[in-house]
PDB file of C-alpha atoms in Angstrom:
ATOM      1  CA  MET A1164      -2.770  -3.006  19.079  1.00 93.00           C
ATOM      2  CA  ASP A1165      -4.846  -2.705  15.847  1.00 97.00           C
ATOM      3  CA  ILE A1166      -8.531  -1.796  16.897  1.00 98.00           C
ATOM      4  CA  PHE A1167     -11.335  -2.535  14.407  1.00 98.00           C
ATOM      5  CA  TYR A1168     -14.426  -0.429  14.804  1.00 98.00           C
ATOM      6  CA  ASP A1169     -18.234  -0.587  13.187  1.00 97.00           C
ATOM      7  CA  PHE A1170     -19.631   2.339  12.385  1.00 97.00           C
ATOM      8  CA  ASP A1171     -23.227   3.027  12.639  1.00 96.00           C
ATOM      9  CA  GLY A1172     -24.326   2.915  16.620  1.00 96.00           C
ATOM     10  CA  THR A1173     -20.371   2.292  17.348  1.00 98.00           C
ATOM     11  CA  LEU A1174     -18.755   5.827  16.027  1.00 98.00           C
ATOM     12  CA  PHE A1175     -21.452   7.425  15.210  1.00 98.00           C
ATOM     13  CA  ASP A1176     -24.993   7.411  16.727  1.00 97.00           C
ATOM     14  CA  THR A1177     -26.729   7.235  13.568  1.00 97.00           C
ATOM     15  CA  TYR A1178     -29.955   4.953  14.071  1.00 96.00           C
ATOM     16  CA  PRO A1179     -32.052   8.494  14.769  1.00 96.00           C
ATOM     17  CA  ALA A1180     -31.379   8.970  11.192  1.00 96.00           C
ATOM     18  CA  MET A1181     -31.754   5.585  10.022  1.00 95.00           C
ATOM     19  CA  VAL A1182     -35.149   5.270  11.740  1.00 96.00           C
ATOM     20  CA  ALA A1183     -36.677   8.688  10.763  1.00 96.00           C
ATOM     21  CA  ALA A1184     -35.655   7.450   7.401  1.00 96.00           C
ATOM     22  CA  LEU A1185     -37.467   4.095   7.781  1.00 95.00           C
ATOM     23  CA  VAL A1186     -40.515   6.009   9.248  1.00 95.00           C
ATOM     24  CA  GLN A1187     -40.955   8.161   6.546  1.00 95.00           C
ATOM     25  CA  THR A1188     -40.544   5.395   3.793  1.00 95.00           C
ATOM     26  CA  ALA A1189     -43.299   3.615   5.519  1.00 95.00           C
ATOM     27  CA  VAL A1190     -45.648   7.000   5.392  1.00 94.00           C
ATOM     28  CA  ASP A1191     -44.587   7.178   2.163  1.00 95.00           C
ATOM     29  CA  TYR A1192     -45.904   3.798   1.163  1.00 94.00           C
ATOM     30  CA  GLN A1193     -49.194   4.385   3.538  1.00 93.00           C
ATOM     31  CA  ILE A1194     -47.507   1.787   5.637  1.00 93.00           C
ATOM     32  CA  LYS A1195     -48.062   2.138   9.579  1.00 90.00           C
ATOM     33  CA  ILE A1196     -44.783   1.132  11.542  1.00 90.00           C
ATOM     34  CA  ASP A1197     -43.816   1.772  15.370  1.00 90.00           C
ATOM     35  CA  ARG A1198     -40.396   3.855  15.723  1.00 91.00           C
ATOM     36  CA  ASN A1199     -39.148   1.805  18.823  1.00 92.00           C
ATOM     37  CA  GLN A1200     -39.948  -1.370  17.149  1.00 88.00           C
ATOM     38  CA  ALA A1201     -38.089  -0.323  14.123  1.00 90.00           C
ATOM     39  CA  TYR A1202     -34.885   0.738  16.090  1.00 92.00           C
ATOM     40  CA  GLN A1203     -35.301  -2.552  18.096  1.00 89.00           C
ATOM     41  CA  GLN A1204     -35.317  -4.738  14.847  1.00 87.00           C
ATOM     42  CA  MET A1205     -32.337  -2.574  13.537  1.00 89.00           C
ATOM     43  CA  ARG A1206     -30.375  -2.863  16.840  1.00 88.00           C
ATOM     44  CA  GLN A1207     -30.542  -6.420  17.482  1.00 86.00           C
ATOM     45  CA  GLY A1208     -30.908  -7.666  13.784  1.00 82.00           C
ATOM     46  CA  SER A1209     -29.988  -5.587  10.870  1.00 86.00           C
ATOM     47  CA  LEU A1210     -31.512  -2.728   8.668  1.00 89.00           C
ATOM     48  CA  GLY A1211     -32.089  -4.944   5.892  1.00 88.00           C
ATOM     49  CA  ASP A1212     -34.181  -7.161   7.817  1.00 88.00           C
ATOM     50  CA  ALA A1213     -36.419  -3.995   8.814  1.00 90.00           C
ATOM     51  CA  ILE A1214     -36.731  -3.145   4.778  1.00 93.00           C
ATOM     52  CA  LYS A1215     -37.521  -6.699   4.267  1.00 92.00           C
ATOM     53  CA  VAL A1216     -40.211  -6.328   6.193  1.00 90.00           C
ATOM     54  CA  LEU A1217     -41.434  -3.395   4.303  1.00 91.00           C
ATOM     55  CA  ALA A1218     -41.337  -4.752   1.223  1.00 93.00           C
ATOM     56  CA  ARG A1219     -43.078  -7.551   2.258  1.00 92.00           C
ATOM     57  CA  ILE A1220     -45.669  -5.584   3.398  1.00 91.00           C
ATOM     58  CA  ALA A1221     -46.017  -3.242   0.746  1.00 90.00           C
ATOM     59  CA  LYS A1222     -45.750  -5.941  -1.828  1.00 92.00           C
ATOM     60  CA  ILE A1223     -42.883  -4.802  -3.765  1.00 92.00           C
ATOM     61  CA  GLU A1224     -38.984  -5.398  -4.053  1.00 94.00           C
ATOM     62  CA  SER A1225     -36.804  -4.897  -1.325  1.00 93.00           C
ATOM     63  CA  THR A1226     -34.360  -2.702  -3.694  1.00 94.00           C
ATOM     64  CA  THR A1227     -37.019  -0.567  -4.271  1.00 95.00           C
ATOM     65  CA  ILE A1228     -37.461   0.362  -0.481  1.00 95.00           C
ATOM     66  CA  GLU A1229     -33.730   0.722  -0.006  1.00 94.00           C
ATOM     67  CA  CYS A1230     -33.894   3.079  -2.807  1.00 95.00           C
ATOM     68  CA  HIS A1231     -36.460   5.205  -1.644  1.00 96.00           C
ATOM     69  CA  PHE A1232     -34.718   4.791   2.192  1.00 95.00           C
ATOM     70  CA  ARG A1233     -31.413   5.749   0.909  1.00 93.00           C
ATOM     71  CA  ALA A1234     -32.373   8.761  -0.459  1.00 95.00           C
ATOM     72  CA  ILE A1235     -34.104   9.844   2.667  1.00 96.00           C
ATOM     73  CA  GLU A1236     -31.210   8.726   4.947  1.00 95.00           C
ATOM     74  CA  ASN A1237     -28.567  10.786   2.844  1.00 92.00           C
ATOM     75  CA  GLU A1238     -30.122  13.759   4.455  1.00 92.00           C
ATOM     76  CA  GLU A1239     -30.993  12.712   7.823  1.00 94.00           C
ATOM     77  CA  LEU A1240     -27.441  11.366   8.278  1.00 94.00           C
ATOM     78  CA  LYS A1241     -25.792  14.987   7.830  1.00 91.00           C
ATOM     79  CA  ASN A1242     -26.988  15.641  11.498  1.00 92.00           C
ATOM     80  CA  SER A1243     -25.261  12.397  12.920  1.00 97.00           C
ATOM     81  CA  ARG A1244     -22.721  13.011  15.712  1.00 97.00           C
ATOM     82  CA  PRO A1245     -20.119  10.699  17.239  1.00 98.00           C
ATOM     83  CA  PHE A1246     -20.772   9.029  20.400  1.00 98.00           C
ATOM     84  CA  GLU A1247     -18.959  10.979  23.654  1.00 98.00           C
ATOM     85  CA  GLY A1248     -15.937   9.562  23.913  1.00 98.00           C
ATOM     86  CA  VAL A1249     -14.944   8.115  20.699  1.00 98.00           C
ATOM     87  CA  LYS A1250     -12.647  10.805  19.641  1.00 97.00           C
ATOM     88  CA  ALA A1251     -10.859  10.830  23.011  1.00 97.00           C
ATOM     89  CA  THR A1252     -10.502   6.727  22.121  1.00 97.00           C
ATOM     90  CA  LEU A1253      -9.429   7.023  18.977  1.00 97.00           C
ATOM     91  CA  GLU A1254      -6.616   9.555  19.417  1.00 96.00           C
ATOM     92  CA  SER A1255      -5.305   7.562  22.811  1.00 95.00           C
ATOM     93  CA  VAL A1256      -5.047   4.078  20.542  1.00 96.00           C
ATOM     94  CA  VAL A1257      -2.942   6.323  18.416  1.00 96.00           C
ATOM     95  CA  ASN A1258      -0.814   8.015  21.393  1.00 94.00           C
ATOM     96  CA  HIS A1259      -0.017   4.785  22.715  1.00 92.00           C
ATOM     97  CA  GLY A1260       1.264   3.189  19.065  1.00 92.00           C
ATOM     98  CA  GLY A1261      -1.539   1.398  18.275  1.00 95.00           C
ATOM     99  CA  LYS A1262      -3.715   1.710  15.415  1.00 97.00           C
ATOM    100  CA  ASN A1263      -7.576   2.212  14.186  1.00 98.00           C
ATOM    101  CA  TYR A1264      -9.368   0.554  11.315  1.00 98.00           C
ATOM    102  CA  LEU A1265     -12.807   0.947  10.193  1.00 98.00           C
ATOM    103  CA  LEU A1266     -15.079  -1.404   8.639  1.00 96.00           C
ATOM    104  CA  THR A1267     -18.720   0.242   7.294  1.00 94.00           C
ATOM    105  CA  HIS A1268     -21.550  -0.881   4.959  1.00 88.00           C
ATOM    106  CA  ARG A1269     -21.200   2.798   4.165  1.00 89.00           C
ATOM    107  CA  ASN A1270     -19.685   4.920   1.244  1.00 84.00           C
ATOM    108  CA  GLN A1271     -18.693   8.459   0.956  1.00 86.00           C
ATOM    109  CA  ALA A1272     -21.207   9.142   3.992  1.00 90.00           C
ATOM    110  CA  ALA A1273     -19.131   7.556   6.286  1.00 94.00           C
ATOM    111  CA  ILE A1274     -15.991   9.594   5.503  1.00 94.00           C
ATOM    112  CA  THR A1275     -17.660  12.476   5.212  1.00 94.00           C
ATOM    113  CA  LEU A1276     -18.579  12.514   8.695  1.00 96.00           C
ATOM    114  CA  LEU A1277     -15.061  11.287  10.128  1.00 97.00           C
ATOM    115  CA  GLU A1278     -13.922  14.598   7.878  1.00 96.00           C
ATOM    116  CA  LYS A1279     -16.438  16.686   9.456  1.00 96.00           C
ATOM    117  CA  PHE A1280     -15.239  16.000  12.851  1.00 97.00           C
ATOM    118  CA  GLU A1281     -12.045  15.848  11.980  1.00 96.00           C
ATOM    119  CA  MET A1282     -11.337  11.744  12.707  1.00 97.00           C
ATOM    120  CA  LYS A1283     -10.379  10.326   9.589  1.00 97.00           C
ATOM    121  CA  THR A1284      -6.801  11.050  10.261  1.00 96.00           C
ATOM    122  CA  TRP A1285      -6.703   8.773  13.239  1.00 97.00           C
ATOM    123  CA  PHE A1286      -7.871   5.847  11.274  1.00 98.00           C
ATOM    124  CA  GLU A1287      -4.919   3.721   9.158  1.00 97.00           C
ATOM    125  CA  ASP A1288      -7.176   2.191   6.694  1.00 97.00           C
ATOM    126  CA  PHE A1289     -10.976   1.292   5.831  1.00 96.00           C
ATOM    127  CA  VAL A1290     -13.058  -0.853   4.423  1.00 96.00           C
ATOM    128  CA  THR A1291     -16.262   0.708   2.796  1.00 93.00           C
ATOM    129  CA  GLY A1292     -19.709  -0.466   1.127  1.00 88.00           C
ATOM    130  CA  ASN A1293     -18.094   0.034  -2.395  1.00 86.00           C
ATOM    131  CA  MET A1294     -15.979  -3.202  -1.445  1.00 90.00           C
ATOM    132  CA  THR A1295     -18.340  -6.187  -2.056  1.00 84.00           C
ATOM    133  CA  PHE A1296     -17.195  -8.335   1.296  1.00 93.00           C
ATOM    134  CA  PRO A1297     -20.139 -10.363   2.362  1.00 92.00           C
ATOM    135  CA  ARG A1298     -21.824  -8.651   5.560  1.00 89.00           C
ATOM    136  CA  LYS A1299     -20.720  -9.781   8.846  1.00 92.00           C
ATOM    137  CA  PRO A1300     -20.698 -12.128  10.795  1.00 95.00           C
ATOM    138  CA  ASN A1301     -18.590 -13.114   7.982  1.00 96.00           C
ATOM    139  CA  PRO A1302     -14.893 -12.204   8.808  1.00 97.00           C
ATOM    140  CA  ALA A1303     -13.774 -12.180   5.167  1.00 97.00           C
ATOM    141  CA  SER A1304     -13.851  -7.942   5.623  1.00 96.00           C
ATOM    142  CA  LEU A1305     -12.237  -8.196   9.024  1.00 97.00           C
ATOM    143  CA  ASN A1306      -9.519 -10.438   7.529  1.00 97.00           C
ATOM    144  CA  TYR A1307      -8.973  -8.778   4.596  1.00 97.00           C
ATOM    145  CA  LEU A1308      -7.706  -5.609   6.911  1.00 97.00           C
ATOM    146  CA  ILE A1309      -5.986  -7.543   9.130  1.00 98.00           C
ATOM    147  CA  GLU A1310      -3.713  -9.471   6.258  1.00 97.00           C
ATOM    148  CA  ARG A1311      -3.250  -6.280   4.414  1.00 97.00           C
ATOM    149  CA  ASN A1312      -1.991  -4.282   7.117  1.00 98.00           C
ATOM    150  CA  GLN A1313      -0.309  -7.125   9.042  1.00 97.00           C
ATOM    151  CA  ALA A1314      -2.212  -6.946  12.205  1.00 97.00           C
ATOM    152  CA  ASN A1315      -1.199  -8.863  15.034  1.00 95.00           C
ATOM    153  CA  LYS A1316      -4.709 -11.071  15.879  1.00 96.00           C
ATOM    154  CA  LYS A1317      -3.559 -11.940  19.272  1.00 95.00           C
ATOM    155  CA  THR A1318      -3.854  -8.160  20.463  1.00 95.00           C
ATOM    156  CA  ALA A1319      -6.270  -7.159  18.341  1.00 97.00           C
ATOM    157  CA  TYR A1320      -9.866  -6.089  18.825  1.00 98.00           C
ATOM    158  CA  MET A1321     -13.241  -5.503  17.247  1.00 98.00           C
ATOM    159  CA  ILE A1322     -15.299  -2.591  18.385  1.00 98.00           C
ATOM    160  CA  GLY A1323     -19.524  -2.902  17.615  1.00 97.00           C
ATOM    161  CA  ASP A1324     -23.006  -2.608  18.765  1.00 96.00           C
ATOM    162  CA  ARG A1325     -24.011  -6.106  17.870  1.00 94.00           C
ATOM    163  CA  ASN A1326     -23.560  -9.691  18.037  1.00 95.00           C
ATOM    164  CA  LEU A1327     -22.738 -10.055  14.423  1.00 94.00           C
ATOM    165  CA  ASP A1328     -19.591  -7.716  15.167  1.00 96.00           C
ATOM    166  CA  ILE A1329     -18.496  -9.863  18.038  1.00 98.00           C
ATOM    167  CA  ASP A1330     -19.018 -12.795  16.023  1.00 98.00           C
ATOM    168  CA  ALA A1331     -17.273 -11.751  13.110  1.00 98.00           C
ATOM    169  CA  ALA A1332     -14.230 -10.576  15.360  1.00 98.00           C
ATOM    170  CA  HIS A1333     -14.275 -14.326  16.975  1.00 98.00           C
ATOM    171  CA  ASN A1334     -14.873 -15.783  13.542  1.00 98.00           C
ATOM    172  CA  ALA A1335     -11.357 -13.759  12.468  1.00 98.00           C
ATOM    173  CA  ASP A1336      -9.673 -14.876  15.876  1.00 98.00           C
ATOM    174  CA  ILE A1337      -9.476 -11.637  17.226  1.00 98.00           C
ATOM    175  CA  LYS A1338     -11.259 -10.083  20.488  1.00 98.00           C
ATOM    176  CA  GLY A1339     -14.384  -8.380  20.505  1.00 98.00           C
ATOM    177  CA  ILE A1340     -16.052  -5.264  22.430  1.00 98.00           C
ATOM    178  CA  LEU A1341     -19.730  -4.818  22.493  1.00 98.00           C
ATOM    179  CA  PHE A1342     -20.913  -1.191  22.856  1.00 98.00           C
ATOM    180  CA  ASP A1343     -24.380  -1.412  23.749  1.00 97.00           C
ATOM    181  CA  PRO A1344     -25.432   2.420  24.811  1.00 96.00           C
ATOM    182  CA  ASP A1345     -28.925   1.465  25.785  1.00 94.00           C
ATOM    183  CA  GLN A1346     -28.422  -1.976  26.933  1.00 95.00           C
ATOM    184  CA  ILE A1347     -31.245  -3.604  24.670  1.00 94.00           C
ATOM    185  CA  ILE A1348     -29.016  -6.144  23.374  1.00 95.00           C
ATOM    186  CA  ASN A1349     -29.101  -9.861  24.023  1.00 94.00           C
ATOM    187  CA  VAL A1350     -25.842 -10.702  24.555  1.00 96.00           C
ATOM    188  CA  THR A1351     -24.986 -14.619  22.779  1.00 96.00           C
ATOM    189  CA  SER A1352     -21.625 -13.532  21.291  1.00 97.00           C
ATOM    190  CA  HIS A1353     -19.578 -13.628  24.418  1.00 98.00           C
ATOM    191  CA  PRO A1354     -17.741 -10.478  23.725  1.00 98.00           C
ATOM    192  CA  GLU A1355     -14.482  -9.817  26.204  1.00 97.00           C
ATOM    193  CA  LEU A1356     -15.988  -6.568  27.167  1.00 98.00           C
ATOM    194  CA  ILE A1357     -19.420  -5.107  27.456  1.00 98.00           C
ATOM    195  CA  THR A1358     -19.988  -1.430  28.045  1.00 98.00           C
ATOM    196  CA  ASN A1359     -22.428   1.375  27.390  1.00 98.00           C
ATOM    197  CA  ASN A1360     -19.774   3.985  27.460  1.00 98.00           C
ATOM    198  CA  PHE A1361     -16.384   4.496  25.600  1.00 98.00           C
ATOM    199  CA  LYS A1362     -15.080   5.994  28.534  1.00 97.00           C
ATOM    200  CA  ASP A1363     -15.031   2.374  29.952  1.00 98.00           C
ATOM    201  CA  ILE A1364     -13.413   1.599  26.473  1.00 98.00           C
ATOM    202  CA  GLN A1365     -10.861   3.879  26.352  1.00 96.00           C
ATOM    203  CA  THR A1366      -9.893   2.794  29.972  1.00 96.00           C
ATOM    204  CA  TYR A1367      -9.621  -0.915  28.856  1.00 96.00           C
ATOM    205  CA  LEU A1368      -7.653  -0.449  25.882  1.00 95.00           C
ATOM    206  CA  ASP A1369      -5.453   1.922  27.670  1.00 92.00           C
ATOM    207  CA  LYS A1370      -4.604  -0.898  29.982  1.00 90.00           C
ATOM    208  CA  LYS A1371      -3.950  -2.889  27.082  1.00 86.00           C
ATOM    209  CA  LEU A1372      -1.684  -1.040  25.033  1.00 80.00           C
ATOM    210  CA  ILE A1373       0.466  -0.141  27.893  1.00 71.00           C
ATOM    211  CA  ASN A1374       0.722  -3.622  29.329  1.00 72.00           C
ATOM    212  CA  PRO A1375       0.032  -5.710  26.277  1.00 61.00           C
TER     213      PRO A1375
END
């Protein structure tokens, strides 16, 4: 069985770092934003959407806002940790003969965190931000990993925290698991499993791995 994972908000709880960086960016440009609204915009939409809103208010290019944001975020990310149960799930997949794969828009920061928590060795392959694939729900990055590693689509799953992760999975003709830790997603993507914890994911996958 081949399991594909999103990074932010799925493997690692990086949203506190992202929200803190966005709020500080807004302060630096003398813009007032609500921390909770910023978080919900990222979870239900995307970070890119939040940055575009700031850029529109500040009347400058979104690339300028993003560069400022990334400089702050790089420091904030150092304190991010994996969600409870992630490490056990990754290990269980491998121990049952399955393989784990990562899809993330991040570059070295994601790999550094995986190494910090001794999780990198549980991954068979990666797509990171230095590879110019279109963003999800376009399935191009997912299809690349599937084809490169000859994954079996019939038993493959994508795990992510937003509808676009599940939509990408279905667009690639594989199944999707929605991890919604605070249960704020308006689910429109028809995932095969919805849960707010990785214990449920591990139990679900273990059953599939034992009886595919």
